[in-house]
Structures are given as structure tokens and as C-alpha cells.
């Protein structure tokens, strides 16, 4: 089964893995502590996913370049997006008037995606993991793995 890896880029990185059916398989937040540690970890993170078909990254700069280089070595397509791209597709304008408001709304939608997917519920959900979930959900829609937002997730 093909998978899509979504990355909310930063030293504290959010990661979400989706299956070809558009459902979330797993997610996590990881604090690498430094950019150097994150750079060293990227190859192992990509190698850990055997059926990886897509990587979607939110963010830019040198850390995104590391992800793109490592994905290119594996002949994996990468899509780099900004937060405004997935927010525009998944949140109403009134839900993104402030960054705090967007993060709160993103958390709620991420929890609904977790439930819809049958993924394990979090004891706590860090905002970077929640955003990785939404980046990945945007990615499965963009890749055509889902034709539209499932009725259970519509508001």
C-alpha cells in the first residue's frame, strides 16, 4: 500500500503518515533539539517508510532542502506548501483570522480526522502533530487519493 508522509517542518517536527485510502495511519511530534540533529535524522525517517509514494512539507529554508534532497535520492516526489495553502482548503476564513484561532481549529479538525481514520487517540496532541495531520490530509486530497472531504469530516 502506498503512503504519504506529511511534515510540519521545524526542529520540533510534526509527522503524519497516510495510506492510499486517505486515512491517517499514524502521527507524532518529535523534538530533534537542533537543526543538525534533524538533518541527520531525515534519511532514517524516510527509510522507515517502505511504501512511501509522496512527501508533503510545510515550510521552507535549509531544513526543507534537506528533506527534498533525501527524497530525491529515493526518487520520491515532494510537494512543498505554505500553511495558507492547506488552511485555505480545510478551514473557513473566519477560523483563520488569527494564528491562535487557526491552531485551535486545526486541533479540532485533526482530532476528527484521527477518529474518522480509526487511528489511536492521542493523550495530548501537540500543534505540530495536528498541523502535520492536516498537511497530510490536504496532500491526500491533492494527490487524488480522496476525491473530496468525507461527509463525516464536513462541518
XYZ file of C-alpha atoms in Angstrom:
155
model
C 0.000 0.000 0.000
C 1.375 3.398 -0.946
C 1.766 6.005 1.759
C 2.138 9.764 2.017
C 4.299 11.398 4.666
C 3.367 14.896 5.825
C 5.924 17.039 7.621
C 5.321 20.182 9.653
C 8.891 21.378 9.392
C 10.948 22.635 12.294
C 13.338 21.496 14.988
C 10.140 20.318 16.668
C 8.697 18.391 13.743
C 5.178 17.079 13.240
C 4.883 13.912 11.181
C 1.758 12.198 9.831
C 1.557 9.109 7.632
C -1.459 8.414 5.401
C -2.453 5.321 3.465
C -3.648 5.305 -0.142
C -7.231 5.095 1.137
C -6.768 8.625 2.500
C -6.864 7.562 6.136
C -4.333 8.550 8.753
C -2.154 5.624 9.815
C -0.015 7.295 12.475
C 1.236 10.664 13.646
C 3.690 12.116 16.095
C 5.651 15.120 17.202
C 9.386 14.879 17.657
C 11.749 17.441 19.092
C 15.134 16.978 17.457
C 16.708 19.666 19.635
C 18.769 21.196 16.846
C 18.782 21.620 13.102
C 21.893 19.438 12.881
C 20.153 16.514 14.614
C 17.114 16.910 12.370
C 19.354 16.888 9.265
C 20.975 13.650 10.439
C 17.566 12.078 11.194
C 15.868 12.749 7.843
C 17.388 9.758 5.977
C 16.237 7.339 8.692
C 12.778 8.912 8.811
C 12.359 8.377 5.065
C 13.895 4.886 5.167
C 11.433 3.844 7.874
C 8.525 4.122 5.435
C 8.848 1.311 2.883
C 5.868 2.121 0.653
C 6.345 5.872 0.655
C 4.999 7.460 -2.538
C 4.748 11.162 -1.596
C 6.234 13.645 0.840
C 4.385 16.878 1.611
C 6.298 19.515 3.572
C 5.022 22.703 5.141
C 7.861 25.140 5.473
C 10.963 26.208 3.666
C 14.589 27.092 4.025
C 17.601 24.851 4.596
C 15.646 22.203 6.528
C 13.166 21.783 3.677
C 16.109 21.500 1.297
C 17.420 18.563 3.348
C 14.070 16.755 3.065
C 13.902 17.437 -0.666
C 17.452 16.187 -1.307
C 16.886 12.978 0.645
C 13.541 12.374 -1.070
C 15.156 12.958 -4.478
C 17.755 10.281 -3.666
C 14.842 7.893 -3.202
C 13.037 9.160 -6.328
C 10.139 10.384 -4.168
C 8.058 13.339 -5.296
C 7.936 16.204 -2.795
C 5.330 18.905 -2.551
C 6.353 21.971 -0.517
C 3.465 24.132 0.646
C 2.791 27.033 2.991
C 0.301 26.936 5.834
C -2.029 29.236 3.914
C -2.484 26.565 1.233
C -3.870 23.823 3.465
C -5.692 26.321 5.688
C -7.486 27.818 2.677
C -8.629 24.340 1.607
C -9.636 22.973 5.020
C -10.615 25.927 7.230
C -13.191 28.665 6.827
C -11.804 32.222 6.599
C -13.381 33.052 9.981
C -11.399 30.184 11.534
C -8.052 31.627 10.480
C -8.329 35.295 11.409
C -5.564 34.847 13.954
C -2.807 32.285 14.275
C -4.129 31.143 17.653
C -7.621 30.690 16.256
C -6.279 28.698 13.293
C -4.283 26.432 15.623
C -7.333 25.769 17.829
C -9.488 24.949 14.810
C -6.723 22.792 13.322
C -6.525 20.813 16.565
C -10.259 20.058 16.471
C -10.208 19.003 12.818
C -7.096 16.874 13.361
C -8.878 15.046 16.197
C -11.855 14.393 13.903
C -9.509 13.002 11.220
C -7.920 10.750 13.854
C -11.373 9.419 14.837
C -12.529 9.037 11.208
C -9.329 7.162 10.350
C -9.523 4.855 13.350
C -6.020 5.934 14.390
C -5.093 5.758 18.081
C -6.379 8.744 20.016
C -3.720 10.991 21.497
C -3.237 11.550 25.190
C -2.138 15.028 24.149
C -1.886 16.437 20.649
C 0.867 18.957 20.032
C 0.096 21.632 17.482
C 2.902 20.487 15.157
C 1.445 16.955 15.015
C -2.066 18.374 14.496
C -0.804 20.526 11.655
C 1.071 17.572 10.112
C -2.230 15.663 10.149
C -3.902 18.499 8.237
C -0.961 18.924 5.847
C -1.233 15.209 5.078
C -4.996 15.356 4.684
C -4.539 18.209 2.213
C -1.898 16.056 0.497
C -4.161 13.027 0.017
C -6.810 15.315 -1.473
C -4.207 16.947 -3.747
C -2.809 13.550 -4.816
C -6.326 12.354 -5.673
C -6.340 9.609 -3.054
C -9.628 11.108 -1.823
C -11.993 12.782 -4.266
C -13.434 15.088 -1.621
C -13.590 15.676 2.096
C -15.596 12.762 3.551
C -19.066 13.659 4.801
C -18.062 12.705 8.365
C -15.430 15.464 8.353
C -17.504 18.234 6.830
C -18.822 20.958 9.036
